[in-house]
Tab-separated table of C-alpha atoms and ligand atoms in Angstrom:
chain	number	residue	atom	x	y	z
Z	1	MET	CA	-20.125	25.661	-4.621
Z	2	ILE	CA	-17.441	23.860	-6.624
Z	3	ARG	CA	-18.377	22.593	-10.085
Z	4	LYS	CA	-15.289	20.764	-11.364
Z	5	ILE	CA	-13.031	18.267	-9.616
Z	6	GLY	CA	-10.183	15.993	-10.702
Z	7	VAL	CA	-9.015	12.572	-9.586
Z	8	LEU	CA	-5.549	11.037	-9.868
Z	9	THR	CA	-3.598	8.009	-8.635
Z	10	SER	CA	0.007	8.453	-7.559
Z	11	GLY	CA	2.936	6.392	-6.202
Z	12	GLY	CA	2.965	2.581	-6.238
Z	13	ASP	CA	-0.299	1.213	-7.626
Z	14	ALA	CA	-2.588	-0.844	-5.391
Z	15	PRO	CA	-5.534	-3.163	-6.011
Z	16	GLY	CA	-8.727	-1.220	-5.289
Z	17	MET	CA	-7.505	2.073	-6.745
Z	18	ASN	CA	-9.943	1.579	-9.629
Z	19	CYS	CA	-12.823	1.139	-7.171
Z	20	ALA	CA	-11.814	4.410	-5.523
Z	21	ILE	CA	-11.728	6.191	-8.903
Z	22	ARG	CA	-15.157	4.792	-9.714
Z	23	ALA	CA	-16.575	5.992	-6.399
Z	24	VAL	CA	-15.187	9.501	-6.892
Z	25	VAL	CA	-16.540	9.712	-10.448
Z	26	ARG	CA	-19.978	8.298	-9.691
Z	27	ALA	CA	-20.417	10.347	-6.484
Z	28	GLY	CA	-19.174	13.488	-8.235
Z	29	LEU	CA	-21.611	13.016	-11.134
Z	30	LYS	CA	-24.441	12.336	-8.695
Z	31	TYR	CA	-23.874	15.777	-7.145
Z	32	GLY	CA	-23.726	17.462	-10.566
Z	33	LEU	CA	-19.935	17.924	-10.709
Z	34	ASP	CA	-17.724	17.609	-13.756
Z	35	VAL	CA	-15.068	15.019	-12.934
Z	36	TYR	CA	-11.720	14.975	-14.742
Z	37	GLY	CA	-9.418	11.966	-14.787
Z	38	ILE	CA	-5.763	12.971	-14.586
Z	39	MET	CA	-3.300	10.570	-16.182
Z	40	ASP	CA	-0.161	9.221	-14.472
Z	41	GLY	CA	-0.435	11.047	-11.178
Z	42	TYR	CA	1.071	14.506	-10.739
Z	43	LYS	CA	2.835	14.047	-14.084
Z	44	GLY	CA	-0.529	14.389	-15.865
Z	45	LEU	CA	-1.216	17.608	-13.979
Z	46	VAL	CA	2.091	19.089	-15.084
Z	47	GLU	CA	1.811	17.800	-18.660
Z	48	ASP	CA	-1.868	18.795	-18.898
Z	49	ASP	CA	-2.931	15.204	-19.593
Z	50	MET	CA	-6.511	15.049	-18.320
Z	51	PHE	CA	-9.948	14.218	-19.671
Z	52	LEU	CA	-13.579	14.621	-18.718
Z	53	MET	CA	-15.009	11.378	-17.353
Z	54	ASP	CA	-18.571	10.085	-17.518
Z	55	ARG	CA	-20.243	7.206	-15.729
Z	56	HIS	CA	-19.174	4.790	-18.470
Z	57	SER	CA	-15.504	5.765	-18.067
Z	58	VAL	CA	-15.602	3.729	-14.856
Z	59	SER	CA	-17.793	0.812	-15.965
Z	60	ASP	CA	-16.390	-2.692	-15.468
Z	61	ILE	CA	-13.331	-1.606	-13.529
Z	62	VAL	CA	-14.222	-2.726	-9.996
Z	63	ASN	CA	-12.554	-6.099	-10.532
Z	64	ARG	CA	-9.418	-4.762	-12.217
Z	65	GLY	CA	-6.099	-4.395	-10.406
Z	66	GLY	CA	-3.727	-1.508	-11.127
Z	67	THR	CA	-5.190	1.880	-12.014
Z	68	ILE	CA	-6.931	2.896	-15.222
Z	69	LEU	CA	-5.495	6.397	-14.755
Z	70	GLY	CA	-1.873	5.222	-14.596
Z	71	THR	CA	0.521	6.328	-11.900
Z	72	ALA	CA	4.005	7.803	-11.461
Z	73	ARG	CA	6.402	9.036	-8.821
Z	74	LEU	CA	7.264	12.608	-9.808
Z	75	ARG	CA	10.113	13.826	-7.560
Z	76	GLU	CA	10.095	17.266	-9.241
Z	77	PHE	CA	6.644	17.911	-7.765
Z	78	LYS	CA	8.454	18.986	-4.579
Z	79	GLU	CA	9.508	22.123	-6.468
Z	80	GLU	CA	7.073	25.019	-6.231
Z	81	LYS	CA	7.654	26.100	-9.843
Z	82	VAL	CA	6.622	22.619	-11.057
Z	83	ARG	CA	3.508	22.660	-8.885
Z	84	GLN	CA	2.670	26.121	-10.258
Z	85	ILE	CA	2.480	24.625	-13.771
Z	86	ALA	CA	0.025	22.049	-12.411
Z	87	VAL	CA	-2.085	24.746	-10.742
Z	88	ASP	CA	-2.137	26.811	-13.960
Z	89	ASN	CA	-3.278	23.772	-15.961
Z	90	LEU	CA	-6.069	23.099	-13.484
Z	91	ARG	CA	-7.191	26.752	-13.401
Z	92	LYS	CA	-7.248	26.865	-17.222
Z	93	ARG	CA	-9.952	24.188	-17.140
Z	94	GLY	CA	-11.711	25.536	-14.071
Z	95	ILE	CA	-10.861	22.479	-11.943
Z	96	GLU	CA	-11.072	23.678	-8.371
Z	97	ALA	CA	-10.391	20.585	-6.275
Z	98	LEU	CA	-8.748	17.151	-6.434
Z	99	VAL	CA	-8.946	13.684	-4.980
Z	100	VAL	CA	-5.432	12.219	-4.726
Z	101	ILE	CA	-5.270	8.431	-4.298
Z	102	GLY	CA	-1.824	7.286	-3.130
Z	103	GLY	CA	0.580	6.897	-0.232
Z	104	ASP	CA	2.153	9.380	2.174
Z	105	GLY	CA	4.500	10.810	-0.506
Z	106	SER	CA	1.466	11.662	-2.641
Z	107	TYR	CA	-0.218	13.224	0.393
Z	108	MET	CA	2.487	15.868	0.709
Z	109	GLY	CA	1.890	16.973	-2.894
Z	110	ALA	CA	-1.827	17.187	-2.059
Z	111	LYS	CA	-1.166	19.357	0.974
Z	112	LYS	CA	1.112	21.699	-0.983
Z	113	LEU	CA	-1.457	22.056	-3.784
Z	114	THR	CA	-4.110	22.901	-1.189
Z	115	GLU	CA	-1.840	25.691	0.077
Z	116	MET	CA	-1.693	26.980	-3.507
Z	117	GLY	CA	-5.491	27.228	-3.701
Z	118	ILE	CA	-6.548	23.793	-5.017
Z	119	ASN	CA	-8.385	21.901	-2.281
Z	120	CYS	CA	-7.138	18.307	-2.181
Z	121	VAL	CA	-8.367	15.256	-0.310
Z	122	GLY	CA	-6.035	12.247	-0.026
Z	123	LEU	CA	-7.203	8.621	-0.097
Z	124	PRO	CA	-4.792	5.973	1.251
Z	125	GLY	CA	-4.043	3.857	-1.824
Z	126	THR	CA	-1.025	1.650	-1.062
Z	127	ILE	CA	-0.369	-2.012	-0.310
Z	128	ASP	CA	2.000	-1.010	2.509
Z	129	ASN	CA	-0.584	-0.133	5.229
Z	130	ASP	CA	1.896	2.482	6.427
Z	131	ILE	CA	-0.430	5.456	6.940
Z	132	ALA	CA	-1.228	6.269	10.556
Z	133	SER	CA	-4.586	7.940	9.866
Z	134	THR	CA	-6.294	4.718	8.796
Z	135	ASP	CA	-6.570	1.195	10.159
Z	136	TYR	CA	-6.283	-0.164	6.610
Z	137	THR	CA	-5.074	1.257	3.321
Z	138	ILE	CA	-6.724	0.423	0.009
Z	139	GLY	CA	-4.833	-2.553	-1.466
Z	140	PHE	CA	-3.392	-3.990	1.754
Z	141	ASP	CA	-5.987	-6.736	2.127
Z	142	THR	CA	-5.646	-7.928	-1.477
Z	143	CYS	CA	-1.870	-7.890	-1.259
Z	144	LEU	CA	-1.959	-9.805	2.023
Z	145	ASN	CA	-4.129	-12.499	0.428
Z	146	THR	CA	-1.805	-12.706	-2.583
Z	147	ILE	CA	1.164	-13.188	-0.251
Z	148	CYS	CA	-0.701	-15.962	1.598
Z	149	TYR	CA	-1.490	-17.636	-1.725
Z	150	CYS	CA	2.212	-17.511	-2.650
Z	151	ILE	CA	3.332	-18.817	0.745
Z	152	ASP	CA	0.853	-21.708	0.477
Z	153	HIS	CA	2.513	-22.683	-2.803
Z	154	ILE	CA	6.035	-22.253	-1.484
Z	155	ARG	CA	5.119	-24.286	1.606
Z	156	ASP	CA	4.214	-27.302	-0.566
Z	157	THR	CA	7.522	-27.481	-2.353
Z	158	THR	CA	9.519	-26.473	0.729
Z	159	SER	CA	7.997	-29.413	2.616
Z	160	SER	CA	8.593	-31.857	-0.250
Z	161	HIS	CA	12.278	-30.893	-0.391
Z	162	GLN	CA	12.775	-30.460	3.390
Z	163	ARG	CA	14.085	-26.945	2.840
Z	164	CYS	CA	13.947	-23.585	4.571
Z	165	ALA	CA	12.188	-20.784	2.640
Z	166	ILE	CA	13.187	-17.191	3.359
Z	167	ILE	CA	10.302	-15.201	1.884
Z	168	GLU	CA	10.772	-11.465	1.416
Z	169	VAL	CA	7.587	-9.397	1.158
Z	170	MET	CA	6.985	-5.735	0.323
Z	171	GLY	CA	5.844	-2.971	2.668
Z	172	ASN	CA	8.520	-0.326	2.237
Z	173	HIS	CA	9.519	0.493	5.858
Z	174	CYS	CA	6.319	-0.908	7.346
Z	175	GLY	CA	6.219	-4.502	8.596
Z	176	ASP	CA	2.445	-5.047	8.396
Z	177	LEU	CA	2.487	-7.234	5.283
Z	178	ALA	CA	5.125	-9.494	6.856
Z	179	LEU	CA	3.469	-9.540	10.278
Z	180	PHE	CA	-0.061	-10.231	9.047
Z	181	SER	CA	0.973	-12.812	6.411
Z	182	GLY	CA	3.371	-14.536	8.801
Z	183	LEU	CA	0.642	-14.891	11.428
Z	184	ALA	CA	-1.930	-15.973	8.856
Z	185	GLU	CA	0.468	-18.661	7.642
Z	186	GLY	CA	1.732	-19.764	11.070
Z	187	VAL	CA	5.343	-19.560	9.880
Z	188	GLU	CA	8.361	-20.421	12.018
Z	189	MET	CA	9.780	-16.886	12.099
Z	190	ILE	CA	8.621	-13.332	11.292
Z	191	ILE	CA	11.186	-10.546	10.879
Z	192	THR	CA	9.978	-6.964	10.490
Z	193	PRO	CA	11.276	-3.478	11.414
Z	194	ASP	CA	9.142	-3.724	14.596
Z	195	HIS	CA	10.156	-7.309	15.259
Z	196	PRO	CA	13.825	-7.582	14.388
Z	197	ILE	CA	15.688	-10.773	15.288
Z	198	PRO	CA	19.498	-10.779	15.531
Z	199	GLU	CA	21.108	-12.885	12.822
Z	200	GLU	CA	22.766	-15.258	15.316
Z	201	GLU	CA	19.419	-15.919	16.966
Z	202	ILE	CA	17.806	-16.729	13.610
Z	203	ILE	CA	20.553	-19.152	12.728
Z	204	ASP	CA	20.513	-20.738	16.153
Z	205	SER	CA	16.728	-21.263	16.087
Z	206	LEU	CA	16.797	-22.744	12.597
Z	207	ARG	CA	19.686	-25.042	13.537
Z	208	LYS	CA	17.689	-26.273	16.540
Z	209	LEU	CA	14.648	-26.913	14.333
Z	210	HIS	CA	16.814	-28.851	11.893
Z	211	ASP	CA	18.433	-30.866	14.678
Z	212	ALA	CA	14.975	-31.633	16.066
Z	213	LYS	CA	14.214	-33.227	12.661
Z	214	ARG	CA	11.751	-30.514	11.623
Z	215	LYS	CA	11.013	-31.212	7.952
Z	216	ARG	CA	10.904	-27.632	6.777
Z	217	ALA	CA	10.937	-24.038	7.988
Z	218	ILE	CA	9.400	-20.843	6.639
Z	219	VAL	CA	10.693	-17.391	7.529
Z	220	VAL	CA	8.833	-14.254	6.399
Z	221	VAL	CA	10.979	-11.118	6.186
Z	222	SER	CA	10.058	-7.497	5.418
Z	223	GLU	CA	11.870	-5.983	2.470
Z	224	LYS	CA	14.751	-3.547	3.148
Z	225	ILE	CA	16.044	-5.519	6.154
Z	226	TYR	CA	18.607	-7.699	4.339
Z	227	PRO	CA	20.566	-5.928	1.589
Z	228	ASN	CA	21.206	-9.319	-0.038
Z	229	ILE	CA	18.642	-11.947	0.851
Z	230	ASN	CA	20.346	-14.589	-1.338
Z	231	GLU	CA	23.565	-14.217	0.646
Z	232	PHE	CA	21.583	-14.538	3.855
Z	233	ALA	CA	19.973	-17.772	2.583
Z	234	LYS	CA	23.435	-19.121	1.692
Z	235	LYS	CA	24.629	-18.406	5.221
Z	236	ILE	CA	21.623	-20.263	6.661
Z	237	THR	CA	22.406	-23.229	4.399
Z	238	VAL	CA	26.004	-23.337	5.575
Z	239	GLU	CA	25.245	-22.871	9.269
Z	240	THR	CA	21.961	-24.667	10.035
Z	241	GLY	CA	21.795	-27.893	8.058
Z	242	PHE	CA	18.670	-26.716	6.182
Z	243	GLU	CA	18.998	-26.058	2.466
Z	244	ALA	CA	17.668	-22.473	2.409
Z	245	LYS	CA	16.145	-20.732	-0.608
Z	246	ALA	CA	15.384	-17.007	-0.789
Z	247	GLU	CA	12.060	-16.091	-2.443
Z	248	VAL	CA	11.535	-12.410	-3.219
Z	249	LEU	CA	7.827	-12.133	-4.051
Z	250	GLY	CA	8.260	-8.781	-5.805
Z	251	ARG	CA	5.552	-7.044	-7.808
Z	252	VAL	CA	3.335	-10.093	-8.121
Z	253	GLN	CA	2.134	-8.864	-4.703
Z	254	ARG	CA	0.938	-5.542	-6.072
Z	255	GLY	CA	-1.284	-6.656	-8.934
Z	256	GLY	CA	-4.449	-8.683	-9.275
Z	257	THR	CA	-8.160	-8.551	-8.645
Z	258	PRO	CA	-9.000	-6.484	-5.557
Z	259	SER	CA	-10.603	-8.287	-2.632
Z	260	ALA	CA	-14.192	-7.469	-1.656
Z	261	PHE	CA	-12.820	-5.740	1.455
Z	262	ASP	CA	-10.622	-3.404	-0.603
Z	263	ARG	CA	-13.432	-2.673	-3.052
Z	264	ILE	CA	-15.838	-1.664	-0.301
Z	265	LEU	CA	-13.199	0.315	1.585
Z	266	ALA	CA	-12.351	2.195	-1.626
Z	267	ALA	CA	-16.025	2.852	-2.409
Z	268	ARG	CA	-16.703	4.250	1.065
Z	269	MET	CA	-13.595	6.419	1.053
Z	270	GLY	CA	-14.117	7.684	-2.523
Z	271	ALA	CA	-17.668	8.844	-1.854
Z	272	TYR	CA	-16.588	10.423	1.455
Z	273	ALA	CA	-13.807	12.356	-0.309
Z	274	VAL	CA	-16.338	13.963	-2.646
Z	275	ASP	CA	-18.480	14.950	0.356
Z	276	CYS	CA	-15.409	16.609	1.893
Z	277	LEU	CA	-14.665	18.600	-1.269
Z	278	LEU	CA	-18.302	19.706	-1.477
Z	279	GLU	CA	-17.995	20.957	2.110
Z	280	GLY	CA	-14.995	23.026	1.036
Z	281	LYS	CA	-12.439	20.915	2.926
Z	282	GLY	CA	-8.864	20.500	1.672
Z	283	GLY	CA	-5.448	19.385	2.911
Z	284	ILE	CA	-7.006	16.362	4.571
Z	285	CYS	CA	-6.735	12.612	4.207
Z	286	VAL	CA	-9.480	10.060	4.570
Z	287	GLY	CA	-9.132	6.984	6.748
Z	288	MET	CA	-11.110	4.177	8.305
Z	289	VAL	CA	-10.802	4.052	12.078
Z	290	ASP	CA	-12.836	1.480	14.043
Z	291	ASN	CA	-14.903	0.860	10.896
Z	292	LYS	CA	-15.890	4.529	10.571
Z	293	ILE	CA	-14.755	6.690	7.673
Z	294	VAL	CA	-13.041	9.771	9.055
Z	295	ASP	CA	-10.718	12.559	7.918
Z	296	ASP	CA	-7.595	14.121	9.359
Z	297	ASP	CA	-5.229	16.979	8.543
Z	298	ILE	CA	-2.409	15.675	6.306
Z	299	TYR	CA	0.348	17.506	8.215
Z	300	GLN	CA	-0.893	15.953	11.478
Z	301	ALA	CA	-1.446	12.497	10.006
Z	302	VAL	CA	1.703	11.815	7.975
Z	303	PRO	CA	4.357	12.169	10.707
Z	304	ARG	CA	2.252	10.357	13.316
Z	305	PRO	CA	3.832	6.972	14.145
Z	306	ARG	CA	1.949	3.987	12.789
Z	307	ASP	CA	0.336	1.559	15.233
Z	308	LYS	CA	2.869	-1.225	15.812
Z	309	HIS	CA	0.164	-3.813	16.590
Z	310	PRO	CA	1.547	-4.883	20.001
Z	311	SER	CA	-1.177	-7.495	20.499
Z	312	MET	CA	-0.286	-9.137	17.183
Z	313	LEU	CA	3.448	-8.973	17.878
Z	314	ARG	CA	2.718	-10.801	21.135
Z	315	LEU	CA	1.001	-13.560	19.179
Z	316	ILE	CA	4.238	-14.354	17.343
Z	317	ASP	CA	5.686	-15.874	20.497
Z	318	ILE	CA	2.471	-17.284	21.908
Z	319	LEU	CA	1.647	-19.264	18.755
Z	320	LYS	CA	5.166	-20.421	17.956
V	1	LIG	O1	4.725	1.560	-1.867
V	1	LIG	C1	4.400	0.383	-2.518
V	1	LIG	C2	5.648	-0.399	-2.858
V	1	LIG	O2	5.238	-1.590	-3.507
V	1	LIG	C3	6.571	-0.735	-1.679
V	1	LIG	O3	6.096	-1.826	-0.928
V	1	LIG	C4	7.860	-0.987	-2.392
V	1	LIG	O4	8.969	-0.755	-1.541
V	1	LIG	C5	7.828	0.014	-3.526
V	1	LIG	O5	6.466	0.347	-3.733
V	1	LIG	C6	8.412	-0.475	-4.821
V	1	LIG	O6	8.212	0.503	-5.777
V	1	LIG	P1	8.605	0.346	-7.316
V	1	LIG	O7	7.676	-0.671	-7.922
V	1	LIG	O8	8.426	1.710	-7.884
V	1	LIG	O9	10.025	-0.116	-7.332
């Protein structure tokens, strides 16, 4: 049976990562394991920056956003010789297995390390909700609520000034944050990779709203669709009659106190990951499907296309 495991957070941070770390540490200790915290993702593995954790290392962190272990995106980890340094550092301490909390990029590192003899289990820690093997990623719910909070505020001032707000939200190449927040806010238009709207159609619809004396309009857009959202807002101003303002919500979306949903999701997944390692499993990622915690092979899970939420996309038109 394994005796020593490590835990790290990698890629963009997400609210709830700390709850996942806590679950891994507390479950690991419960089963008599030594649990090492690895600093700054794969960088800490390569630079040998890790420490033995105890139950107090994870006290009072459930309500904290970000990650107490730090995070990084280490492109060099794709190179086998860099990963070999990480494996040597782990072996030196007798650490036999890892829990990797991060997005799909982090999962590939986990799979490669498993192939090199260190069993890894991935937990989906990302605000983007872009991992096919789970209905929800850790951090998505908190981020969604933060976006709604921001849109509520923007709505007030947009209405007072009879403007059009073009609100760009994160999600990388996944439109879930835009789709879910747009529906939750009942906005005039939602533009995502799975629900693109031609520019002329956007302008035409907004012009019609303006001509119909609509006081304000809100458009939610996924990031990476418009290379220059300010230019797009200027064009809307010139062509629709609305004074349009672009609002890029940015990293305010990624911080903050995790929601109860994210905390519980992270706790369930963290404890499950330790069970998997104790069973000798590696190269897998944990997900929640139909409210059950499950695991899947990383190579199968990562390329699988994400659910495009057809029933929610349909709602965009029905509730317009
Ligand atoms: O993956 C999380 C995420 O916040 C994406 O939504 C976004 O595209 C990216 O990270 C931004 O990363 P960074 O903060 O490193 O620029």
